[in-house]
Amino acid sequence: MKEVDLKAQPFELLFSQDRIESKIREIGEIISIDYAGKNPVLLGVLKGCFVFMADLIRAINVPSEVEFISAHSYGSATVPGELTLSGGPQASLKGRHILMVEGVVDTGRTARSILDSLKRMEPASVEIVTLLNKTGRRESEIEIKYSGFEIGNDFVIGYGLDHGQMYRNLPFIGKVIDK
Ligand code: IMP
Ligand code: MG
């Protein structure tokens, strides 16, 4: 198999820091209105959510709690494999309003499997918020209430999202170019 030099992976800018920032402000304002008088639990799906979560929670002005769950698939850098969930919320989610926070929803398999395991915890409500949404790639039907940017078939990096565990530190979102 051909070795891929990840450090030399070519990419181009898709969403600048400014665009991401104003989009998150917008989503934060809507969530703040929708959850007024409530105390939601933001459940982040690691690892891809971590940068988005940090900015999103500061754009929400209702008292919010934070939990994380790890979703890991043993695939290649860009193609997901078998999915495992680990970690998971420390607090009981029974009767709570949950906002599942994702960096990107691609096939929807991760979101579907987390939604199914959350249902067993009897929350009051569960909604999904994702910064990036690849609707055209869906294999599992899921409803996403809050979506930042709709994207196509591109593989994206930066702002928490990786390619072979790298590029999460880029402050913007880029798309990987196949060369
Ligand atoms: P799913 O296909 O919706 O289950 O998404 C699985 C996971 O694959 C996401 O949570 C991301 O961690 C990862 N993923 C999907 N598309 C991308 C991408 O374009 N860039 C980086 N990670 C991605
Ligand atoms: Mg990944």
Short mmCIF file of N, CA and C and ligand atoms in Angstrom, two decimals:
data_model
loop_
_atom_site.label_atom_id
_atom_site.label_comp_id
_atom_site.label_asym_id
_atom_site.label_seq_id
_atom_site.Cartn_x
_atom_site.Cartn_y
_atom_site.Cartn_z
N MET A 1 0.84 -1.21 0.00
CA MET A 1 0.00 0.00 0.00
C MET A 1 0.88 1.26 0.00
N LYS A 2 0.45 2.25 -0.76
CA LYS A 2 1.24 3.48 -0.86
C LYS A 2 1.16 4.29 0.45
N GLU A 3 2.32 4.73 0.94
CA GLU A 3 2.36 5.57 2.14
C GLU A 3 1.84 6.97 1.80
N VAL A 4 0.99 7.53 2.67
CA VAL A 4 0.53 8.91 2.45
C VAL A 4 1.28 9.82 3.40
N ASP A 5 1.91 10.84 2.89
CA ASP A 5 2.61 11.80 3.74
C ASP A 5 1.59 12.84 4.21
N LEU A 6 1.10 12.63 5.46
CA LEU A 6 0.04 13.50 5.96
C LEU A 6 0.49 14.95 6.11
N LYS A 7 1.77 15.13 6.41
CA LYS A 7 2.27 16.50 6.59
C LYS A 7 2.19 17.28 5.28
N ALA A 8 2.20 16.53 4.18
CA ALA A 8 2.19 17.20 2.88
C ALA A 8 0.81 17.12 2.22
N GLN A 9 -0.20 16.73 3.00
CA GLN A 9 -1.55 16.59 2.46
C GLN A 9 -2.04 17.94 1.94
N PRO A 10 -2.31 18.07 0.65
CA PRO A 10 -2.76 19.38 0.17
C PRO A 10 -4.21 19.65 0.54
N PHE A 11 -4.49 20.88 0.91
CA PHE A 11 -5.88 21.25 1.22
C PHE A 11 -6.10 22.70 0.83
N GLU A 12 -7.37 23.06 0.69
CA GLU A 12 -7.67 24.48 0.44
C GLU A 12 -8.73 24.98 1.41
N LEU A 13 -8.72 26.30 1.63
CA LEU A 13 -9.63 26.90 2.60
C LEU A 13 -11.09 26.70 2.19
N LEU A 14 -11.92 26.27 3.14
CA LEU A 14 -13.35 26.13 2.89
C LEU A 14 -14.13 27.17 3.72
N PHE A 15 -13.88 27.21 5.03
CA PHE A 15 -14.54 28.20 5.90
C PHE A 15 -13.48 28.89 6.77
N SER A 16 -13.45 30.21 6.68
CA SER A 16 -12.46 30.99 7.43
C SER A 16 -12.87 31.08 8.90
N GLN A 17 -11.94 31.51 9.73
CA GLN A 17 -12.22 31.71 11.16
C GLN A 17 -13.40 32.65 11.36
N ASP A 18 -13.44 33.74 10.56
CA ASP A 18 -14.52 34.72 10.68
C ASP A 18 -15.88 34.11 10.37
N ARG A 19 -15.93 33.32 9.30
CA ARG A 19 -17.22 32.70 8.93
C ARG A 19 -17.67 31.72 10.00
N ILE A 20 -16.73 30.96 10.54
CA ILE A 20 -17.07 29.98 11.58
C ILE A 20 -17.59 30.72 12.82
N GLU A 21 -16.87 31.79 13.17
CA GLU A 21 -17.25 32.55 14.37
C GLU A 21 -18.66 33.13 14.26
N SER A 22 -18.99 33.72 13.10
CA SER A 22 -20.33 34.33 13.01
C SER A 22 -21.41 33.26 12.92
N LYS A 23 -21.10 32.13 12.29
CA LYS A 23 -22.08 31.03 12.24
C LYS A 23 -22.37 30.51 13.65
N ILE A 24 -21.33 30.38 14.47
CA ILE A 24 -21.53 29.86 15.83
C ILE A 24 -22.31 30.86 16.68
N ARG A 25 -22.06 32.14 16.44
CA ARG A 25 -22.82 33.16 17.17
C ARG A 25 -24.32 33.01 16.84
N GLU A 26 -24.61 32.82 15.56
CA GLU A 26 -25.99 32.62 15.09
C GLU A 26 -26.65 31.39 15.75
N ILE A 27 -25.94 30.26 15.70
CA ILE A 27 -26.49 29.02 16.28
C ILE A 27 -26.69 29.19 17.79
N GLY A 28 -25.72 29.84 18.44
CA GLY A 28 -25.80 30.06 19.89
C GLY A 28 -27.02 30.88 20.27
N GLU A 29 -27.31 31.89 19.45
CA GLU A 29 -28.47 32.75 19.74
C GLU A 29 -29.78 31.95 19.61
N ILE A 30 -29.87 31.12 18.58
CA ILE A 30 -31.08 30.32 18.38
C ILE A 30 -31.26 29.31 19.53
N ILE A 31 -30.17 28.64 19.88
CA ILE A 31 -30.24 27.66 20.98
C ILE A 31 -30.62 28.36 22.29
N SER A 32 -30.08 29.55 22.51
CA SER A 32 -30.37 30.28 23.74
C SER A 32 -31.87 30.61 23.84
N ILE A 33 -32.48 30.91 22.69
CA ILE A 33 -33.93 31.19 22.66
C ILE A 33 -34.70 29.89 22.88
N ASP A 34 -34.33 28.85 22.12
CA ASP A 34 -35.06 27.57 22.19
C ASP A 34 -34.98 26.93 23.59
N TYR A 35 -33.89 27.16 24.29
CA TYR A 35 -33.70 26.51 25.59
C TYR A 35 -33.85 27.49 26.76
N ALA A 36 -34.47 28.64 26.51
CA ALA A 36 -34.69 29.61 27.58
C ALA A 36 -35.44 28.94 28.73
N GLY A 37 -34.99 29.15 29.93
CA GLY A 37 -35.64 28.56 31.11
C GLY A 37 -35.28 27.11 31.34
N LYS A 38 -34.46 26.54 30.44
CA LYS A 38 -34.04 25.15 30.61
C LYS A 38 -32.56 25.10 30.96
N ASN A 39 -32.11 23.93 31.31
CA ASN A 39 -30.72 23.72 31.73
C ASN A 39 -30.19 22.52 30.93
N PRO A 40 -29.88 22.77 29.62
CA PRO A 40 -29.51 21.64 28.76
C PRO A 40 -28.15 21.03 29.11
N VAL A 41 -27.98 19.78 28.69
CA VAL A 41 -26.68 19.12 28.78
C VAL A 41 -26.12 19.05 27.36
N LEU A 42 -24.99 19.69 27.14
CA LEU A 42 -24.31 19.59 25.85
C LEU A 42 -23.44 18.34 25.88
N LEU A 43 -23.79 17.37 25.04
CA LEU A 43 -23.05 16.11 25.01
C LEU A 43 -22.17 16.09 23.77
N GLY A 44 -20.89 16.32 23.97
CA GLY A 44 -19.96 16.39 22.84
C GLY A 44 -19.50 15.02 22.39
N VAL A 45 -19.43 14.85 21.07
CA VAL A 45 -18.95 13.58 20.50
C VAL A 45 -17.47 13.76 20.14
N LEU A 46 -16.61 13.13 20.94
CA LEU A 46 -15.16 13.25 20.76
C LEU A 46 -14.67 12.36 19.63
N LYS A 47 -13.52 12.74 18.99
CA LYS A 47 -12.76 13.90 19.37
C LYS A 47 -13.17 15.15 18.59
N GLY A 48 -13.80 14.96 17.44
CA GLY A 48 -14.02 16.05 16.49
C GLY A 48 -14.75 17.27 17.01
N CYS A 49 -15.51 17.10 18.12
CA CYS A 49 -16.34 18.21 18.61
C CYS A 49 -15.60 19.23 19.45
N PHE A 50 -14.37 18.92 19.90
CA PHE A 50 -13.85 19.66 21.05
C PHE A 50 -13.64 21.15 20.83
N VAL A 51 -13.23 21.55 19.63
CA VAL A 51 -13.03 22.98 19.38
C VAL A 51 -14.39 23.68 19.23
N PHE A 52 -15.27 23.04 18.47
CA PHE A 52 -16.62 23.58 18.28
C PHE A 52 -17.34 23.72 19.62
N MET A 53 -17.24 22.69 20.45
CA MET A 53 -17.89 22.72 21.77
C MET A 53 -17.43 23.93 22.58
N ALA A 54 -16.12 24.17 22.58
CA ALA A 54 -15.56 25.27 23.37
C ALA A 54 -16.12 26.62 22.92
N ASP A 55 -16.28 26.80 21.62
CA ASP A 55 -16.81 28.07 21.11
C ASP A 55 -18.33 28.13 21.25
N LEU A 56 -19.00 27.01 20.97
CA LEU A 56 -20.46 26.99 21.02
C LEU A 56 -20.99 27.28 22.42
N ILE A 57 -20.40 26.66 23.43
CA ILE A 57 -20.95 26.82 24.78
C ILE A 57 -20.84 28.27 25.25
N ARG A 58 -19.81 28.97 24.73
CA ARG A 58 -19.66 30.38 25.11
C ARG A 58 -20.58 31.29 24.32
N ALA A 59 -21.24 30.73 23.29
CA ALA A 59 -22.22 31.50 22.51
C ALA A 59 -23.64 31.24 23.00
N ILE A 60 -23.77 30.39 24.03
CA ILE A 60 -25.09 30.05 24.57
C ILE A 60 -25.23 30.71 25.94
N ASN A 61 -26.36 31.42 26.14
CA ASN A 61 -26.48 32.16 27.40
C ASN A 61 -27.49 31.57 28.38
N VAL A 62 -27.84 30.29 28.20
CA VAL A 62 -28.63 29.62 29.24
C VAL A 62 -27.67 28.71 30.02
N PRO A 63 -27.95 28.47 31.31
CA PRO A 63 -27.03 27.63 32.08
C PRO A 63 -26.94 26.23 31.49
N SER A 64 -25.75 25.84 31.09
CA SER A 64 -25.56 24.58 30.37
C SER A 64 -24.53 23.71 31.06
N GLU A 65 -24.74 22.41 30.99
CA GLU A 65 -23.75 21.47 31.50
C GLU A 65 -23.06 20.80 30.33
N VAL A 66 -21.89 20.23 30.57
CA VAL A 66 -21.11 19.60 29.50
C VAL A 66 -20.77 18.17 29.85
N GLU A 67 -20.99 17.28 28.91
CA GLU A 67 -20.55 15.89 29.03
C GLU A 67 -19.93 15.51 27.70
N PHE A 68 -19.18 14.43 27.69
CA PHE A 68 -18.58 13.95 26.43
C PHE A 68 -18.77 12.46 26.28
N ILE A 69 -18.79 12.03 25.02
CA ILE A 69 -18.78 10.60 24.73
C ILE A 69 -17.76 10.42 23.60
N SER A 70 -17.03 9.31 23.65
CA SER A 70 -16.04 9.06 22.59
C SER A 70 -16.60 8.10 21.57
N ALA A 71 -16.50 8.47 20.32
CA ALA A 71 -16.87 7.57 19.23
C ALA A 71 -15.61 7.33 18.43
N HIS A 72 -15.28 6.08 18.27
CA HIS A 72 -14.05 5.77 17.55
C HIS A 72 -14.32 4.71 16.51
N SER A 73 -13.86 4.95 15.28
CA SER A 73 -14.02 3.89 14.29
C SER A 73 -12.65 3.46 13.80
N TYR A 74 -12.47 2.16 13.75
CA TYR A 74 -11.17 1.61 13.35
C TYR A 74 -11.09 1.52 11.85
N GLY A 75 -10.99 2.66 11.21
CA GLY A 75 -10.91 2.67 9.74
C GLY A 75 -9.59 3.28 9.30
N SER A 76 -9.55 3.71 8.05
CA SER A 76 -8.35 4.39 7.56
C SER A 76 -8.50 5.88 7.87
N ALA A 77 -7.62 6.70 7.32
CA ALA A 77 -7.67 8.14 7.62
C ALA A 77 -8.98 8.78 7.19
N THR A 78 -9.56 8.30 6.11
CA THR A 78 -10.78 8.94 5.61
C THR A 78 -11.99 8.02 5.55
N VAL A 79 -11.78 6.71 5.63
CA VAL A 79 -12.92 5.78 5.53
C VAL A 79 -13.17 5.12 6.88
N PRO A 80 -14.36 5.34 7.47
CA PRO A 80 -14.63 4.79 8.79
C PRO A 80 -14.83 3.27 8.76
N GLY A 81 -14.49 2.62 9.88
CA GLY A 81 -14.70 1.17 10.00
C GLY A 81 -15.70 0.86 11.10
N GLU A 82 -15.42 -0.19 11.87
CA GLU A 82 -16.28 -0.61 12.98
C GLU A 82 -16.35 0.51 14.03
N LEU A 83 -17.55 0.82 14.50
CA LEU A 83 -17.72 1.92 15.45
C LEU A 83 -17.79 1.44 16.90
N THR A 84 -17.04 2.08 17.78
CA THR A 84 -17.17 1.79 19.22
C THR A 84 -17.42 3.09 19.98
N LEU A 85 -18.28 3.01 20.98
CA LEU A 85 -18.56 4.16 21.84
C LEU A 85 -17.90 3.88 23.19
N SER A 86 -17.30 4.91 23.80
CA SER A 86 -16.72 4.72 25.12
C SER A 86 -16.85 6.02 25.92
N GLY A 87 -16.42 5.98 27.17
CA GLY A 87 -16.55 7.17 28.01
C GLY A 87 -18.01 7.34 28.35
N GLY A 88 -18.61 8.38 27.84
CA GLY A 88 -20.03 8.57 28.09
C GLY A 88 -20.26 9.47 29.27
N PRO A 89 -21.49 9.94 29.41
CA PRO A 89 -21.80 10.94 30.43
C PRO A 89 -21.57 10.45 31.85
N GLN A 90 -21.04 11.34 32.69
CA GLN A 90 -20.83 11.05 34.12
C GLN A 90 -22.15 11.19 34.87
N ALA A 91 -22.92 12.19 34.48
CA ALA A 91 -24.18 12.48 35.19
C ALA A 91 -25.32 11.67 34.58
N SER A 92 -26.38 11.47 35.35
CA SER A 92 -27.58 10.82 34.82
C SER A 92 -28.25 11.76 33.83
N LEU A 93 -28.71 11.20 32.71
CA LEU A 93 -29.36 12.04 31.70
C LEU A 93 -30.88 11.88 31.75
N LYS A 94 -31.34 11.12 32.70
CA LYS A 94 -32.78 10.91 32.83
C LYS A 94 -33.49 12.24 33.05
N GLY A 95 -34.48 12.51 32.20
CA GLY A 95 -35.27 13.73 32.34
C GLY A 95 -34.55 15.00 31.89
N ARG A 96 -33.35 14.86 31.31
CA ARG A 96 -32.59 16.04 30.92
C ARG A 96 -32.80 16.38 29.43
N HIS A 97 -32.59 17.66 29.11
CA HIS A 97 -32.63 18.10 27.71
C HIS A 97 -31.21 18.01 27.16
N ILE A 98 -31.02 17.13 26.19
CA ILE A 98 -29.67 16.87 25.68
C ILE A 98 -29.48 17.48 24.30
N LEU A 99 -28.35 18.14 24.14
CA LEU A 99 -27.93 18.65 22.83
C LEU A 99 -26.66 17.91 22.47
N MET A 100 -26.77 17.02 21.50
CA MET A 100 -25.61 16.27 21.07
C MET A 100 -24.78 17.14 20.14
N VAL A 101 -23.51 17.35 20.47
CA VAL A 101 -22.67 18.29 19.71
C VAL A 101 -21.63 17.53 18.87
N GLU A 102 -21.73 17.69 17.56
CA GLU A 102 -20.84 17.00 16.61
C GLU A 102 -20.07 18.02 15.78
N GLY A 103 -18.85 17.71 15.42
CA GLY A 103 -18.09 18.55 14.49
C GLY A 103 -18.64 18.38 13.09
N VAL A 104 -18.83 17.12 12.69
CA VAL A 104 -19.35 16.82 11.36
C VAL A 104 -20.23 15.57 11.42
N VAL A 105 -21.36 15.63 10.74
CA VAL A 105 -22.18 14.43 10.56
C VAL A 105 -22.05 14.02 9.10
N ASP A 106 -21.56 12.81 8.92
CA ASP A 106 -21.26 12.31 7.57
C ASP A 106 -22.31 11.26 7.20
N THR A 107 -22.04 9.98 7.38
CA THR A 107 -23.04 8.96 7.06
C THR A 107 -24.20 8.99 8.06
N GLY A 108 -23.94 9.52 9.26
CA GLY A 108 -24.96 9.53 10.31
C GLY A 108 -24.90 8.30 11.20
N ARG A 109 -23.97 7.39 10.92
CA ARG A 109 -23.89 6.16 11.72
C ARG A 109 -23.54 6.45 13.18
N THR A 110 -22.60 7.37 13.38
CA THR A 110 -22.19 7.71 14.75
C THR A 110 -23.36 8.31 15.51
N ALA A 111 -24.00 9.30 14.89
CA ALA A 111 -25.13 9.97 15.55
C ALA A 111 -26.24 8.97 15.86
N ARG A 112 -26.54 8.11 14.89
CA ARG A 112 -27.61 7.10 15.07
C ARG A 112 -27.30 6.20 16.27
N SER A 113 -26.07 5.74 16.35
CA SER A 113 -25.75 4.81 17.42
C SER A 113 -25.76 5.50 18.79
N ILE A 114 -25.34 6.77 18.84
CA ILE A 114 -25.40 7.49 20.11
C ILE A 114 -26.86 7.79 20.48
N LEU A 115 -27.66 8.18 19.50
CA LEU A 115 -29.09 8.44 19.76
C LEU A 115 -29.75 7.19 20.35
N ASP A 116 -29.44 6.02 19.78
CA ASP A 116 -30.04 4.78 20.27
C ASP A 116 -29.63 4.49 21.71
N SER A 117 -28.35 4.75 22.03
CA SER A 117 -27.94 4.46 23.41
C SER A 117 -28.46 5.52 24.39
N LEU A 118 -28.69 6.75 23.88
CA LEU A 118 -29.24 7.80 24.76
C LEU A 118 -30.70 7.51 25.13
N LYS A 119 -31.44 6.95 24.18
CA LYS A 119 -32.86 6.67 24.41
C LYS A 119 -33.07 5.82 25.64
N ARG A 120 -32.15 4.88 25.87
CA ARG A 120 -32.24 3.99 27.03
C ARG A 120 -32.08 4.76 28.34
N MET A 121 -31.51 5.97 28.26
CA MET A 121 -31.30 6.77 29.49
C MET A 121 -32.48 7.67 29.81
N GLU A 122 -33.54 7.57 29.01
CA GLU A 122 -34.79 8.30 29.23
C GLU A 122 -34.63 9.82 29.41
N PRO A 123 -33.95 10.48 28.46
CA PRO A 123 -33.85 11.94 28.55
C PRO A 123 -35.19 12.61 28.23
N ALA A 124 -35.35 13.87 28.61
CA ALA A 124 -36.59 14.60 28.29
C ALA A 124 -36.63 14.92 26.80
N SER A 125 -35.47 15.25 26.23
CA SER A 125 -35.39 15.53 24.79
C SER A 125 -33.96 15.36 24.31
N VAL A 126 -33.81 15.08 23.03
CA VAL A 126 -32.47 14.99 22.43
C VAL A 126 -32.51 15.69 21.07
N GLU A 127 -31.61 16.64 20.86
CA GLU A 127 -31.47 17.28 19.55
C GLU A 127 -29.99 17.24 19.17
N ILE A 128 -29.75 17.37 17.87
CA ILE A 128 -28.36 17.34 17.39
C ILE A 128 -27.95 18.71 16.90
N VAL A 129 -26.75 19.14 17.29
CA VAL A 129 -26.16 20.34 16.71
C VAL A 129 -24.81 19.95 16.10
N THR A 130 -24.65 20.27 14.82
CA THR A 130 -23.38 19.97 14.15
C THR A 130 -22.88 21.18 13.40
N LEU A 131 -21.58 21.38 13.40
CA LEU A 131 -21.04 22.51 12.64
C LEU A 131 -21.13 22.23 11.15
N LEU A 132 -20.79 20.99 10.76
CA LEU A 132 -20.79 20.63 9.34
C LEU A 132 -21.71 19.45 9.10
N ASN A 133 -22.41 19.50 7.98
CA ASN A 133 -23.42 18.49 7.69
C ASN A 133 -23.28 18.00 6.25
N LYS A 134 -23.02 16.70 6.10
CA LYS A 134 -22.92 16.13 4.75
C LYS A 134 -24.19 15.33 4.45
N THR A 135 -25.29 16.05 4.23
CA THR A 135 -26.60 15.41 4.05
C THR A 135 -26.58 14.36 2.94
N GLY A 136 -25.85 14.64 1.87
CA GLY A 136 -25.82 13.75 0.71
C GLY A 136 -25.15 12.42 0.96
N ARG A 137 -24.46 12.26 2.10
CA ARG A 137 -23.73 11.03 2.38
C ARG A 137 -24.46 10.12 3.38
N ARG A 138 -25.66 10.52 3.76
CA ARG A 138 -26.38 9.81 4.81
C ARG A 138 -26.68 8.35 4.50
N GLU A 139 -26.39 7.48 5.48
CA GLU A 139 -26.79 6.07 5.40
C GLU A 139 -27.83 5.78 6.48
N SER A 140 -27.80 6.57 7.55
CA SER A 140 -28.79 6.44 8.63
C SER A 140 -29.63 7.70 8.65
N GLU A 141 -30.93 7.54 8.67
CA GLU A 141 -31.85 8.69 8.73
C GLU A 141 -31.75 9.34 10.10
N ILE A 142 -31.32 10.58 10.15
CA ILE A 142 -31.35 11.29 11.42
C ILE A 142 -31.79 12.73 11.19
N GLU A 143 -32.43 13.28 12.21
CA GLU A 143 -32.91 14.64 12.10
C GLU A 143 -31.94 15.56 12.82
N ILE A 144 -31.45 16.56 12.09
CA ILE A 144 -30.52 17.49 12.70
C ILE A 144 -31.19 18.84 12.85
N LYS A 145 -31.33 19.28 14.11
CA LYS A 145 -32.06 20.53 14.35
C LYS A 145 -31.20 21.76 14.08
N TYR A 146 -29.93 21.70 14.50
CA TYR A 146 -29.06 22.86 14.34
C TYR A 146 -27.83 22.48 13.52
N SER A 147 -27.71 23.08 12.33
CA SER A 147 -26.62 22.73 11.43
C SER A 147 -25.92 24.00 10.96
N GLY A 148 -24.61 24.03 11.06
CA GLY A 148 -23.85 25.22 10.67
C GLY A 148 -23.74 25.36 9.16
N PHE A 149 -22.92 24.51 8.57
CA PHE A 149 -22.71 24.57 7.13
C PHE A 149 -23.01 23.23 6.47
N GLU A 150 -23.73 23.31 5.37
CA GLU A 150 -23.98 22.12 4.53
C GLU A 150 -22.78 21.96 3.61
N ILE A 151 -22.19 20.76 3.57
CA ILE A 151 -21.08 20.54 2.63
C ILE A 151 -21.35 19.29 1.79
N GLY A 152 -20.61 19.14 0.72
CA GLY A 152 -20.81 18.01 -0.18
C GLY A 152 -20.02 16.80 0.24
N ASN A 153 -19.39 16.19 -0.72
CA ASN A 153 -18.68 14.94 -0.52
C ASN A 153 -17.23 15.15 -0.05
N ASP A 154 -16.86 16.40 0.23
CA ASP A 154 -15.47 16.70 0.58
C ASP A 154 -15.06 16.13 1.91
N PHE A 155 -13.79 15.78 2.04
CA PHE A 155 -13.23 15.43 3.34
C PHE A 155 -12.59 16.68 3.90
N VAL A 156 -13.04 17.09 5.08
CA VAL A 156 -12.60 18.36 5.64
C VAL A 156 -11.71 18.18 6.87
N ILE A 157 -10.87 19.18 7.09
CA ILE A 157 -9.94 19.12 8.22
C ILE A 157 -9.91 20.46 8.94
N GLY A 158 -9.37 20.44 10.15
CA GLY A 158 -9.19 21.67 10.92
C GLY A 158 -10.32 21.92 11.89
N TYR A 159 -10.12 22.89 12.77
CA TYR A 159 -11.12 23.27 13.75
C TYR A 159 -11.62 22.03 14.52
N GLY A 160 -10.68 21.16 14.88
CA GLY A 160 -11.02 19.96 15.65
C GLY A 160 -11.09 18.70 14.81
N LEU A 161 -11.27 18.86 13.50
CA LEU A 161 -11.43 17.67 12.65
C LEU A 161 -10.08 17.21 12.10
N ASP A 162 -9.90 15.92 12.04
CA ASP A 162 -8.60 15.37 11.68
C ASP A 162 -8.58 14.63 10.35
N HIS A 163 -7.36 14.45 9.91
CA HIS A 163 -7.08 13.50 8.83
C HIS A 163 -5.92 12.67 9.38
N GLY A 164 -6.19 11.43 9.73
CA GLY A 164 -5.17 10.60 10.35
C GLY A 164 -4.64 11.21 11.64
N GLN A 165 -5.53 11.81 12.43
CA GLN A 165 -5.24 12.43 13.74
C GLN A 165 -4.48 13.76 13.64
N MET A 166 -4.23 14.22 12.44
CA MET A 166 -3.54 15.51 12.32
C MET A 166 -4.51 16.61 11.87
N TYR A 167 -4.01 17.85 11.94
CA TYR A 167 -4.72 19.05 11.45
C TYR A 167 -5.84 19.55 12.37
N ARG A 168 -6.04 18.92 13.53
CA ARG A 168 -7.13 19.40 14.40
C ARG A 168 -6.88 20.82 14.87
N ASN A 169 -5.62 21.23 14.90
CA ASN A 169 -5.26 22.55 15.42
C ASN A 169 -5.46 23.69 14.42
N LEU A 170 -5.75 23.39 13.16
CA LEU A 170 -5.99 24.50 12.22
C LEU A 170 -7.18 25.32 12.70
N PRO A 171 -7.08 26.66 12.74
CA PRO A 171 -8.17 27.47 13.26
C PRO A 171 -9.31 27.68 12.25
N PHE A 172 -9.14 27.17 11.04
CA PHE A 172 -10.17 27.29 10.00
C PHE A 172 -10.51 25.89 9.50
N ILE A 173 -11.46 25.78 8.57
CA ILE A 173 -11.78 24.47 7.99
C ILE A 173 -11.31 24.44 6.54
N GLY A 174 -10.57 23.41 6.24
CA GLY A 174 -10.07 23.24 4.88
C GLY A 174 -10.62 21.97 4.28
N LYS A 175 -10.58 21.88 2.96
CA LYS A 175 -10.97 20.61 2.35
C LYS A 175 -9.75 19.96 1.70
N VAL A 176 -9.65 18.67 1.91
CA VAL A 176 -8.51 17.92 1.40
C VAL A 176 -8.65 17.80 -0.12
N ILE A 177 -7.57 18.06 -0.81
CA ILE A 177 -7.60 17.96 -2.28
C ILE A 177 -6.91 16.66 -2.70
N ASP A 178 -7.60 15.88 -3.50
CA ASP A 178 -6.99 14.65 -4.04
C ASP A 178 -6.09 15.02 -5.19
N LYS A 179 -4.85 14.61 -5.06
CA LYS A 179 -3.94 14.93 -6.17
C LYS A 179 -3.32 13.66 -6.71
P1 IMP B 1 -20.50 9.44 10.51
O1 IMP B 1 -20.19 8.85 9.17
O2 IMP B 1 -21.61 10.44 10.44
O3 IMP B 1 -20.73 8.36 11.52
O4 IMP B 1 -19.23 10.23 10.96
C1 IMP B 1 -18.19 9.53 11.56
C2 IMP B 1 -17.06 10.39 11.99
O5 IMP B 1 -16.16 10.43 10.89
C3 IMP B 1 -17.30 11.83 12.34
O6 IMP B 1 -17.74 12.05 13.66
C4 IMP B 1 -15.89 12.38 12.15
O7 IMP B 1 -15.10 12.07 13.27
C5 IMP B 1 -15.41 11.58 10.98
N1 IMP B 1 -15.56 12.33 9.74
C6 IMP B 1 -16.53 12.23 8.80
N2 IMP B 1 -16.31 13.08 7.80
C7 IMP B 1 -15.18 13.74 8.12
C8 IMP B 1 -14.42 14.76 7.47
O8 IMP B 1 -14.75 15.26 6.38
N3 IMP B 1 -13.29 15.17 8.12
C9 IMP B 1 -12.88 14.67 9.30
N4 IMP B 1 -13.56 13.71 9.94
C10 IMP B 1 -14.68 13.25 9.35
MG MG B 2 -11.24 11.06 12.42
#
